Structures are given as C-alpha cells and as structure tokens.
C-alpha cells in the first residue's frame, strides 16, 4: 500500500469513527432523537392554536409554517453540537490530533443532520397533512427540506463554533445564524408555493442546491477556524 | 486557516498601530473639512433647491439621506470583511481594530437607512414596513452588524474576538450580492413590487448631482468616524506601548 | 541526535496586564522529564497550552526539531500527546468507547482492541469497560483519560496535573510509566503539585511576585 | 428584635441577594440581555418571510405570531435557568443552605422574568406595528403579555428543574413545558382577538391572572422539589 | 456534651449492583477530624453525599445530635458546611461577588464585607478580588471556594478532596485551618489522597474487593 493510500484510508476511518461516535452519543440520550421532531411537531401545533384552525387558512400558510418550524428546530439543536465537546475537553483533543479539523467537523455536522434534518424531512409529510397542505406541494416540500436542512446544519455549525467558547452561546447563536438562514427559508417556501400554484420548481431547487454546494465547500473551513478561535480564547 | 503567507516588510509596517495613528492624525482635519462642506452643500441643495418630484412632491427629498446611508452601509460591511480577512491571514493589528470599529458605525448607518426608508415608505406605500427584498436583506445586514459587534464585545480576549468577528463577517459577505440582486429573485417569488425604485436614469441632473455630493459627504463622514474610533481602540490596546506612554506624558 | 526536541526561546506571556513569564527559555531533549513547577496561578497551564499550540497569546519562539513550530505543526501534532485539565471523556460513553475514538484520532496499525483493554486494565478499570463514565467516580474518570498514556506512541507527552484525584497507588504507577517512557527515549513535560521521585528530573520554576502565595495568616479564623 | 422578625429580615435579604446575583450574572454577559429580544424579533421576522408579507393577512395573524414568538423565546432561554448552577455546584450549595429552597427559586425565576418576559412585553408594541396589528388590539397584547410571561417563566422553570440533572435537557424541556404553555397561549391570543373585535377582555385577563396566581403559589414548591430530585439523582 | 454530633449506623449502599459499603457504622464528635479513606471508586464521595443529605440512595440510620437526621434537617443544615467536588464558583462573577452571595445564604450578623476580604487574603487571593473567576487558574478557582472555610461558623465541615489543584503551601494552610477548627470544638469529615499530618486524626477505611485497584502491571507498555 502506498503512503498516500494508507493515509486516505485512515482519513476515511477517522470520518466514520467520528460519525459513529456522534450517532452513538445521540442514541445514548434517546430523548434527543425524538425531541427535535417533537419540537417541530409542537411549533406546527401551536400555530393553528395561536392563530386560526380553519383548514382554508391553514392550507395557505402550511408550507411557510412547516419550513419555519424546521428552521427553528434545527436552530434549537445547534447549540449542543460542539458544546459538550468543548466542556469536557474533547474539542481540545480534536484540535491536537493529527487529523484535519475540517474533516472531523464535517463528520460531526453529518451526524447532526442525520439526527435532526433527516428525520424532520421524513416526518414532514405528516405535518403537511395536519396543516392541509395541497397535495401538489407535498413532493416540493420534501425535496426542498432534503436539500435545505443540510445547509441549515452547516450554517448553524458556524454559529455554534463561534459561540461555543462563550459561557452561554445558546441565544447568541440565534442572532448570528438566523440572518443567514433567511435565504434558505425564502427559496424553500417559494418552491412549495410555486408547486402548489402549478409552476415549475427546478429553478428554486437549483438555487438551493447551489447554496448547499457553497456551504459544503466553505462552511467546514469556517467552522474549523471558528473552533480554533474559540478554544484558543 | 491556511498558513500565513509571508508578505514584504513594508506591508506589516503599514499595519502598525503607530503608523496608522500618525497618518490618521494628519488626514483627519482634511476629512472633517470635506465632510462638513460636502454635507452642507448637498443638504442645502437637495432640500432647498432641487426640484420637487412630480409624483411624490417634497417627500422624495429624504432620498438625500436614504440612498447615501443605504449605499454606505453596504460599503462599510465590505470594508469590515476585508479588514477582518487581512487580520485573520496576516495577523495585522490595525486591520483588526478597523474591523472592530466598522461594526457599530455600520450598524448605525444601516439603522439610518432603515429608518429613513421607513419614513419614506409611509407616504409612498402607505405603510412603514413592507416585506420586500431590499428591506429584508437590509435588515439582515443590520443583524449581521449586530452579530459581529456582539462577538467583539462578548469575547474577552481581543485577539479571539477579532478573529471570530472576521469569520462571521466573511461568512456574511454572501448577503451583499443578495441585497443587490434579490430584488429580481424576490419579484419572481412573491407578488411583483408595486413600486420600482430603480428607474433612476430618468432622474434629472438637478436631482442626482446633490445626491452624488451627499454620497461623497457620507463617505467622508464615515472616514472621520472610523478613524476616530480606531484611534481610541489603538490607544486602548497599545496603552502600554512606549510611544503611547510617551504621548500621554507629553500631554 | 543531540539537537533538543523542543526548544523554547525568550517566551513572554501576560494576561490581564500581569506578566506571567518573561525571557523564559528552556529546551527538552529526548529522554528527558521536565517538571514545570510553581504555585497556583503562576502560569503552568498557560505555558503548557502555549507549547501545545492551543493558545497563541504569547511572544517568543517555539522550535520543534530545529524548525519553527508553526511551520511543522503537522509533524508536531503527530508526535504529541496532550493531557489537559479537562479529561476529554464523554460521560455517556463507556471507557472502551471513549478510548476507541481517541485511538481513531491517533491511528496506529496494530491490533487496537487488545491494546485498549490492556490500557484499561493497566489503569485499574478492568471490569468497568462497559460502565458509562457518568457512573464512575472522579478518580476513575481521570483514569479513563490516563489510559491514553498507555495507548500512545507519541514521543512528546505534555501532562497538566495528571495526578489530580488519583489515589496513591495510581500516582506511583503513573510515575513509573513516565519514567519508562523517558527511558525509552520519550520526553515528558508535566506539572503537578506532588513531589516526584523520578530520576534525572529537571525543573523549570515559574512564578515571581505575580503568583498567588498563600496568606501567612492561614489557620486563624 | 424578635427572632421571627430577624429571620424574616434574613429571608428578604437572601431573596434580594439572589435576585441581584442573577441580574448581575445576566448583566455580565450583556448579550444575553439583548438576545431573547432579538430572537423574539427574528421569529416575528421569519414569519412574514416564510408565509406571506401582505399587510392585510399579517394584521389578522399578528396577535398569534407575537404570542407564539414570545412563548418560544421564553422557552429557549429557560434551559439555562438552572443549568449553570447545576454544572458548577451552586445548586448543591443552595440545597444545603439553611434557606428555604422555594424562596431562592422564586428569586431566580423573578430575575429570569426581568431579563426575558419584561423586556419582551416592553418591545411588543414595536412588533405589533411591524405586523400591522390593528391598534385596538395593542393594549390587550401588552396587558396579556404582562400577565402571561411570568406564568411562562414559572411553568418553564418546573421543566428546567426536572431536566437539569440530565446530561442534555435542552430539547427535552420543550416537551415537558410546551403542553402547559398552551392554555396561556390560547387565552392570550383570545384576549387580543376579542379586543380587535371590540369585545371586552376582562374575562380573559381574569383567567390569565388566575393562572398566574396559581403558578405563583404552586410552582415554587414544584420547582424546588424538582431540583432536589435532579441533584440527588 | 459527650453525645456524638453525628452518628452513622449500619449504612448500606450499592450502585449498579456493586455494594460500596455494608454495615458501615461510625460517629463523629465535637473536636474530631475524621478522614474517609480508600482508593478511587471506593465510595468516599457517595458516602459524603449521603451524610450531607444530597443523596438518598442508602439504607441505614443517620443520627444528628441524638435525633434522626431527616427530622432535624433544618438544624443540621444550619450547622453544616459542605465542600464538594464542584466548587460552586460562578465563572463570570468575581471572587468577592461569589463569596458575598454565599454569605447571604448563610446569614451572620457581623460585618461581612470585612470577613470576605479577610478570607480572600487568607487563601492568597489578595489583589484578585475583582478579577472574574474565569480568568483565574484551576487552583485559584478552588481557593475561591475554599475561602468559605474561613467565612463559615458551622460546626460540622464535610470536605470532599479539598486539596485538589492546590499547591503545597496551600495544602499546609488548609490542614492547619482544619486543625484549628477541631481544636475550637468543630468536627470535620474529609476525604483526600494526600497524607494528613493532623493530630488525633481518625480514619474510616472504605473499599474492599469492589474498589478500583491499580493494575500491578502498571509501568509496562
Ligand atoms: C425601510 C425601508 C427601506 C430600505 C431598507 C431601503 C433600502 C435601500 C437600499 C439598501 C438601497 C441601496 C441600493 C444600492 O445599493 O444601490 C436603497 C436605494 C434606494 N431606495 Fe430605498 N429602502 C427603503 C425604503 C425606500 C422607499 C420607501 C423609497 C421610495 C419610495 C426608497 C427609494 C430608494 C431609491 C430611489 C433608492 C436609490 C436606488 C438606487 O440607487 O439603486 N427606498 N434603498
Ligand atoms: N451516578 C452513579 N451511578 C452509578 N454508580 C455510580 C455513580 N457515581 C458513582 N458510582 C459508582 O460508585 C462507586 C463509588 O464512587 P465514588 O464517587 O463515591 O468514589 P470515590 O471514593 O469518591 O472515588 P474517587 O477517589 O475517585 O473520588 C464507583 O465505583 C462508581 O462506579
Ligand atoms: N482566560 C484567562 N484570561 C485572563 N487571565 C487568565 C486566564 N486564565 C488564566 N489567567 C491568569 O493567568 C495566571 C496563570 O494561570 P494558569 O492557569 O496558567 O496557572 P497555573 O500555574 O496552571 O495554576 P494552577 O496551579 O492553579 O493550575 C493566573 O494568574 C490567572 O489569573
Ligand atoms: Mg493549572
Ligand atoms: Mg470522590
């Protein structure tokens, strides 16, 4: 085996191990597996309660409400992404290991998405039904969530990285991240509305895809830099 | 972060706090004069002499504050991001201090643009606030400024604070093209804007010349406040450096 | 090789306007054990974080194997084991799972499972491999982290108070381990408030007027 | 001075000191003073973005959205109420002090409300204007928030107390607390809707007041008990 | 009074099916210092948490001044100072602010400000009163918490590893303080892995087969 191949192998091994570890950690505290979902459900429940339960009205706002709920529930779970690693010193260990930090970070964000964004996407048809979303919009909703939620996790992780060194980043992170979420929200809901109106959605999906691509390329570097800064503080 | 690239020595001297302090002492008076003159001329011309708009009457005159503020708010953000990038890569102290000083100034100007826009919106659109692309992305800009500012003030270690602020402002740079272009995107998404503000070329020269003067005046004013803030920051951070001590003693 | 492994030149560090150390120079060669010594608040932890590259709040030169440390950071990290104040142990994972991830971060070719079990039984956690760490005592948690010393093949160890919460037999075992490591050509930089009985131990003393000295009136109420 | 009077004095002193300490802690991390507000603002901003920016539509849903935003922002800040005290051992010290735990807890909840619910209430007119709430509803909105947010803090604190011992309660707390928030939400928005419709709101306020009174009496005991359980766990 | 202050009868405790102690009985009288002793994981912390009432996972009797402890909990809390693993120090507050709140929890009539400053200078934090605790070193943070010993007038002290992260002079000062306290009629129950040089020290030994014993293979890699 060449040296290069060996090191590629060890990189993919580190990626898989880190992913596995984070999934295992999530599984151990099973409540977290359920809760972003439940939060998602609850926001979508509160809304008809607080505003209006009329089906006609709800079917108009359904896409927006589902998206806002997805966004908030991702945001909520974001703060814990690096916090416990920071508190117990694992983050130091990651920074002082010979592995590239961006890789470890991608593994962590990946795990985060698999326990927040992905189940959320899978659940979204249920919500759509609860809120009387016209059925033409359903596939657009699922698709946009599938492309949009990884972006949310990536962007959120930048905020989480920047605030993890602070004694309480939980709310500051919102301030940093929410503005950057807005474009995703706009195109996501835009696509669903277009789909319900019978219009093509390829353009929206392309833009969402482009944002995701940009995020995948740039965010890991930004996150790794942010973490280095937070730890050296 | 990549390894820091080595740059020629003068590049670092350029970024020495002392150099900045000296040069800004010399430049400041000129910028103050320029700002006062330009702002006065532009203001008087725009408010008193420029013709009233045939559609909006005199309420349009708020353009002389609104547009310069809106343009400046974006430029200031770009400057902040560039300065942040420089301080991240080359660890240049002055760049860091400039970036830090940009945040509150930019936030104030963004607020000014938003408020004047809102005031203008009332007579023309009949509402203080409308969820239109320009307005929304401008609001995001304000939030980004607040975010960077909060990072700067929350993180105690100055170096880390500067780096964290730089990372965020670089990430937020994505918003600038959104401000520019989302007008079009948005129009395709939601109902088309009932009022297009962009048919500017039709504006008569008597209207846009004072506007240009105001824009320049705003830039000069920005330069002044940026220098003042940065100088305070320099004195604060370098308070134990020899030359600062010496200066304090001399006074 | 006679060139020192790590060479520290003219280090200067201040925090909140208190100078912690100035003109601090020392070097560590292969086979040496160096104790950073000083009272509470004298800057030991700060120094170790600077050496490991976690903190950049200093002036001076760090030289690794003859090259500026910042330029050969990757080589340095390959050669480093850092044991800080924080144990880096996940409370919901078991000792074995914790070590397994740590081992993945520092890849080695040979049978890792066996070595993890050996390390755990070396720190006296035989029988506790499968207990989640939040059910372990303070000292047992530190031991999970100390097991990394038995796993590691890094030549340079930086240990910040490795004996905290460890009982007497444990302290003796770790001391013996440190000594073995140095005899095998490794280098160790450590801080502790315990007396060390290690042959050839060198000390760097920190803490002048700025360090926290215990009040002389102690004992009176 | 009688023994009774002296002990009353010391009780009120402990209350004031604990209140002051928590306010001081909040002040030290100044961003936290601002951030629940910013979150509140942002949710109210996301909504028109995600759903529809039409003034006509917004004015109908304004009350509900403001209330949901207030509720979520309180909920978000809730987790940190006891977490840091638990993590650093202050909670043990509180439980082992000779002072009644319920009193200390009331002081902490009081401080929490003063840095979340109160500024939120003060800000609400701004949001109402942004969302085109009809002006007849404005005073009802402010009043209901003023009576409702302390209840939210009290109820939230029970959840926070129960989950603080768990390694990661941040999201679980939502599950416990949100159902209890629903009555407050319903009467709060109901009152505003009644006011916009020109109907009397005294009935709604009375119910909200009754819930608050009940909360003030019972919640401190429940919170104290929850904390004892969490710590002894 | 010859009646013991705290009387522990037939204590039994198990965690996760491991019996930590059985038939454990001892008592503490005024003026006595009792060290709970044992290797890592033998149950010292668990025992102290049971004694203080933080943990209820036990069987057996606790008697305070002749009465069941649960019945006279308020009296007991008035008389207790508990110093646990966690220092109870708020990182964003200064040492002075931390102690001020602590003092409010344990009200005393006389000039408290003066006593806080005395306590801080006794633990060697003179000059650090106004530094937020997150800018203090590990040992200095522990010292903030230890300053409570100088403030307290409680007769019973329960101290769980008070010497962690403290330098040698600090350890000596705290030892002296404990001795003074006992000479003034106070009682102390403490755990530590340090050797204590306190006159009349009594020890309770914990840890049979269940405790973590350091592997005999220690030192080999
Ligand atoms: C809060 C509300 C408003 C905000 C946030 C806002 C934002 C902006 C921004 C960001 C620009 C800068 C464009 C550039 O970079 O070139 C701008 C330009 C302009 N705005 Fe506004 N605006 C608001 C309300 C209004 C209203 C109500 C009017 C008039 C009816 C108006 C008229 C203009 C005009 C004429 C320009 C110059 C166009 C150009 O140079 O591109 N704005 N505004
Ligand atoms: N929360 C818990 N749940 C279950 N078991 C626990 C828990 N905490 C501790 N234990 C077990 O109880 C035993 C005693 O723990 P304890 O913390 O009392 O030890 P200790 O004597 O204080 O040790 P050390 O010297 O390391 O501080 C340990 O074996 C541990 O595994
Ligand atoms: N984050 C920080 N910001 C500012 N000053 C700090 C910070 N951390 C530590 N200090 C200061 O630096 C000094 C040295 O701290 P350090 O933690 O290095 O001490 P130490 O020698 O490790 O002490 P100990 O024996 O207590 O662990 C202390 O006086 C402390 O006040
Ligand atoms: Mg230290
Ligand atoms: Mg213990």
Short mmCIF file of N, CA and C in Angstrom, two decimals, chain A residues 77-155:
data_model
loop_
_atom_site.label_atom_id
_atom_site.label_comp_id
_atom_site.label_asym_id
_atom_site.label_seq_id
_atom_site.Cartn_x
_atom_site.Cartn_y
_atom_site.Cartn_z
N UNK A 77 -31.34 22.88 18.13
CA UNK A 77 -30.47 21.76 18.46
C UNK A 77 -29.01 22.09 18.14
N UNK A 78 -28.82 23.24 17.50
CA UNK A 78 -27.48 23.58 17.01
C UNK A 78 -26.49 23.83 18.14
N UNK A 79 -26.94 24.50 19.18
CA UNK A 79 -26.01 24.93 20.23
C UNK A 79 -25.27 23.76 20.85
N UNK A 80 -25.95 22.61 20.92
CA UNK A 80 -25.33 21.48 21.62
C UNK A 80 -24.31 20.77 20.73
N UNK A 81 -24.19 21.18 19.48
CA UNK A 81 -23.30 20.45 18.56
C UNK A 81 -21.87 20.36 19.08
N UNK A 82 -21.30 21.48 19.49
CA UNK A 82 -19.92 21.44 19.98
C UNK A 82 -19.82 21.68 21.48
N UNK A 83 -20.93 22.06 22.11
CA UNK A 83 -20.82 22.49 23.50
C UNK A 83 -20.24 21.41 24.39
N UNK A 84 -20.77 20.19 24.30
CA UNK A 84 -20.29 19.19 25.25
C UNK A 84 -18.85 18.81 24.94
N UNK A 85 -18.48 18.81 23.67
CA UNK A 85 -17.09 18.54 23.34
C UNK A 85 -16.17 19.62 23.89
N UNK A 86 -16.68 20.83 23.89
CA UNK A 86 -15.87 21.92 24.44
C UNK A 86 -15.74 21.77 25.95
N UNK A 87 -16.87 21.50 26.59
CA UNK A 87 -16.87 21.46 28.05
C UNK A 87 -16.01 20.35 28.60
N UNK A 88 -15.97 19.21 27.93
CA UNK A 88 -15.23 18.11 28.53
C UNK A 88 -13.83 17.92 27.94
N UNK A 89 -13.43 18.83 27.07
CA UNK A 89 -12.06 18.77 26.57
C UNK A 89 -11.89 17.94 25.30
N UNK A 90 -12.94 17.31 24.79
CA UNK A 90 -12.79 16.54 23.56
C UNK A 90 -12.39 17.43 22.39
N UNK A 91 -12.86 18.66 22.42
CA UNK A 91 -12.56 19.58 21.33
C UNK A 91 -11.06 19.87 21.28
N UNK A 92 -10.47 20.07 22.45
CA UNK A 92 -9.01 20.23 22.51
C UNK A 92 -8.33 19.02 21.88
N UNK A 93 -8.81 17.84 22.24
CA UNK A 93 -8.20 16.63 21.71
C UNK A 93 -8.32 16.58 20.19
N UNK A 94 -9.47 17.01 19.67
CA UNK A 94 -9.65 17.01 18.23
C UNK A 94 -8.66 17.97 17.57
N UNK A 95 -8.52 19.15 18.18
CA UNK A 95 -7.62 20.14 17.59
C UNK A 95 -6.17 19.69 17.67
N UNK A 96 -5.85 18.91 18.69
CA UNK A 96 -4.45 18.48 18.85
C UNK A 96 -4.18 17.12 18.23
N UNK A 97 -5.16 16.58 17.53
CA UNK A 97 -4.88 15.32 16.85
C UNK A 97 -4.31 15.64 15.48
N UNK A 98 -3.60 14.68 14.90
CA UNK A 98 -3.01 14.97 13.58
C UNK A 98 -4.03 14.98 12.45
N UNK A 99 -5.31 14.77 12.76
CA UNK A 99 -6.32 14.74 11.69
C UNK A 99 -6.74 16.15 11.30
N UNK A 100 -7.09 16.35 10.01
CA UNK A 100 -7.57 17.68 9.60
C UNK A 100 -8.90 18.01 10.29
N UNK A 101 -8.93 19.17 10.92
CA UNK A 101 -10.10 19.55 11.69
C UNK A 101 -11.35 19.64 10.82
N UNK A 102 -11.20 20.13 9.60
CA UNK A 102 -12.37 20.28 8.73
C UNK A 102 -13.06 18.94 8.51
N UNK A 103 -12.27 17.89 8.44
CA UNK A 103 -12.84 16.56 8.23
C UNK A 103 -13.67 16.12 9.45
N UNK A 104 -13.08 16.30 10.63
CA UNK A 104 -13.80 15.92 11.84
C UNK A 104 -15.09 16.70 11.95
N UNK A 105 -15.00 17.98 11.58
CA UNK A 105 -16.16 18.85 11.68
C UNK A 105 -17.26 18.39 10.72
N UNK A 106 -16.87 18.00 9.51
CA UNK A 106 -17.87 17.53 8.56
C UNK A 106 -18.55 16.28 9.11
N UNK A 107 -17.76 15.41 9.72
CA UNK A 107 -18.37 14.20 10.29
C UNK A 107 -19.39 14.57 11.35
N UNK A 108 -19.04 15.53 12.18
CA UNK A 108 -19.97 15.92 13.25
C UNK A 108 -21.24 16.55 12.68
N UNK A 109 -21.06 17.42 11.69
CA UNK A 109 -22.24 18.07 11.11
C UNK A 109 -23.11 17.03 10.42
N UNK A 110 -22.47 16.09 9.78
CA UNK A 110 -23.19 15.00 9.13
C UNK A 110 -24.04 14.24 10.15
N UNK A 111 -23.43 13.89 11.25
CA UNK A 111 -24.17 13.17 12.29
C UNK A 111 -25.33 14.04 12.77
N UNK A 112 -25.06 15.32 12.95
CA UNK A 112 -26.12 16.21 13.42
C UNK A 112 -27.29 16.22 12.46
N UNK A 113 -26.97 16.27 11.17
CA UNK A 113 -28.05 16.30 10.19
C UNK A 113 -28.84 14.98 10.23
N UNK A 114 -28.11 13.89 10.40
CA UNK A 114 -28.80 12.60 10.40
C UNK A 114 -29.73 12.44 11.59
N UNK A 115 -29.49 13.20 12.66
CA UNK A 115 -30.42 13.09 13.79
C UNK A 115 -31.35 14.28 13.89
N UNK A 116 -31.20 15.28 13.06
CA UNK A 116 -32.18 16.37 13.10
C UNK A 116 -32.84 16.58 11.74
N UNK A 117 -32.09 17.02 10.77
CA UNK A 117 -32.69 17.35 9.47
C UNK A 117 -33.34 16.18 8.77
N UNK A 118 -32.67 15.05 8.80
CA UNK A 118 -33.19 13.91 8.05
C UNK A 118 -34.52 13.40 8.61
N UNK A 119 -34.59 13.11 9.92
CA UNK A 119 -35.90 12.66 10.42
C UNK A 119 -36.98 13.72 10.23
N UNK A 120 -36.58 14.96 10.32
CA UNK A 120 -37.51 16.05 10.10
C UNK A 120 -38.10 16.00 8.70
N UNK A 121 -37.22 15.76 7.74
CA UNK A 121 -37.68 15.67 6.36
C UNK A 121 -38.64 14.50 6.20
N UNK A 122 -38.27 13.40 6.83
CA UNK A 122 -39.11 12.21 6.72
C UNK A 122 -40.49 12.43 7.34
N UNK A 123 -40.49 13.21 8.43
CA UNK A 123 -41.75 13.49 9.11
C UNK A 123 -42.61 14.53 8.41
N UNK A 124 -42.00 15.32 7.54
CA UNK A 124 -42.72 16.49 7.05
C UNK A 124 -44.05 16.17 6.35
N UNK A 125 -44.17 15.05 5.63
CA UNK A 125 -45.49 14.79 5.04
C UNK A 125 -46.60 14.74 6.07
N UNK A 126 -46.30 14.18 7.25
CA UNK A 126 -47.31 14.12 8.30
C UNK A 126 -47.78 15.52 8.66
N UNK A 127 -46.81 16.40 8.88
CA UNK A 127 -47.16 17.78 9.20
C UNK A 127 -47.96 18.42 8.10
N UNK A 128 -47.51 18.16 6.87
CA UNK A 128 -48.21 18.76 5.73
C UNK A 128 -49.67 18.34 5.75
N UNK A 129 -49.92 17.09 6.07
CA UNK A 129 -51.30 16.64 6.13
C UNK A 129 -52.04 17.32 7.27
N UNK A 130 -51.38 17.41 8.43
CA UNK A 130 -52.03 18.08 9.57
C UNK A 130 -52.43 19.51 9.25
N UNK A 131 -51.63 20.15 8.40
CA UNK A 131 -51.89 21.56 8.09
C UNK A 131 -52.59 21.72 6.73
N UNK A 132 -53.10 20.64 6.21
CA UNK A 132 -53.88 20.70 4.96
C UNK A 132 -53.10 21.29 3.80
N UNK A 133 -51.83 20.96 3.69
CA UNK A 133 -51.08 21.44 2.53
C UNK A 133 -51.64 20.78 1.28
N UNK A 134 -51.92 21.56 0.22
CA UNK A 134 -52.42 20.96 -1.03
C UNK A 134 -51.44 19.90 -1.51
N UNK A 135 -51.97 18.79 -1.99
CA UNK A 135 -51.08 17.64 -2.24
C UNK A 135 -50.06 17.90 -3.33
N UNK A 136 -50.32 18.88 -4.20
CA UNK A 136 -49.33 19.15 -5.25
C UNK A 136 -48.03 19.67 -4.64
N UNK A 137 -48.14 20.28 -3.48
CA UNK A 137 -46.94 20.87 -2.89
C UNK A 137 -46.09 19.89 -2.12
N UNK A 138 -46.65 18.67 -1.88
CA UNK A 138 -46.00 17.76 -0.96
C UNK A 138 -44.58 17.38 -1.38
N UNK A 139 -44.46 16.96 -2.64
CA UNK A 139 -43.12 16.50 -3.03
C UNK A 139 -42.13 17.65 -3.03
N UNK A 140 -42.60 18.85 -3.39
CA UNK A 140 -41.71 20.00 -3.34
C UNK A 140 -41.25 20.25 -1.91
N UNK A 141 -42.17 20.11 -0.96
CA UNK A 141 -41.82 20.33 0.44
C UNK A 141 -40.72 19.36 0.86
N UNK A 142 -40.94 18.08 0.58
CA UNK A 142 -39.95 17.08 0.99
C UNK A 142 -38.60 17.34 0.32
N UNK A 143 -38.66 17.63 -0.98
CA UNK A 143 -37.41 17.86 -1.72
C UNK A 143 -36.65 19.07 -1.17
N UNK A 144 -37.37 20.17 -0.98
CA UNK A 144 -36.66 21.37 -0.50
C UNK A 144 -36.09 21.14 0.88
N UNK A 145 -36.84 20.43 1.72
CA UNK A 145 -36.31 20.14 3.05
C UNK A 145 -35.06 19.28 2.95
N UNK A 146 -35.10 18.32 2.04
CA UNK A 146 -33.97 17.41 1.89
C UNK A 146 -32.71 18.17 1.46
N UNK A 147 -32.87 19.15 0.60
CA UNK A 147 -31.70 19.91 0.17
C UNK A 147 -31.40 21.03 1.16
N UNK A 148 -32.46 21.55 1.78
CA UNK A 148 -32.28 22.74 2.62
C UNK A 148 -31.74 22.44 4.01
N UNK A 149 -32.18 21.35 4.62
CA UNK A 149 -31.76 21.13 6.01
C UNK A 149 -30.26 20.89 6.17
N UNK A 150 -29.57 20.21 5.25
CA UNK A 150 -28.11 20.12 5.43
C UNK A 150 -27.46 21.50 5.43
N UNK A 151 -27.99 22.40 4.57
CA UNK A 151 -27.45 23.75 4.58
C UNK A 151 -27.67 24.40 5.94
N UNK A 152 -28.86 24.20 6.48
CA UNK A 152 -29.12 24.78 7.80
C UNK A 152 -28.12 24.26 8.83
N UNK A 153 -27.85 22.94 8.78
CA UNK A 153 -26.89 22.38 9.74
C UNK A 153 -25.51 22.97 9.55
N UNK A 154 -25.09 23.12 8.29
CA UNK A 154 -23.75 23.64 8.02
C UNK A 154 -23.63 25.09 8.51
N UNK A 155 -24.62 25.91 8.15
CA UNK A 155 -24.55 27.31 8.57
C UNK A 155 -24.61 27.41 10.09
#
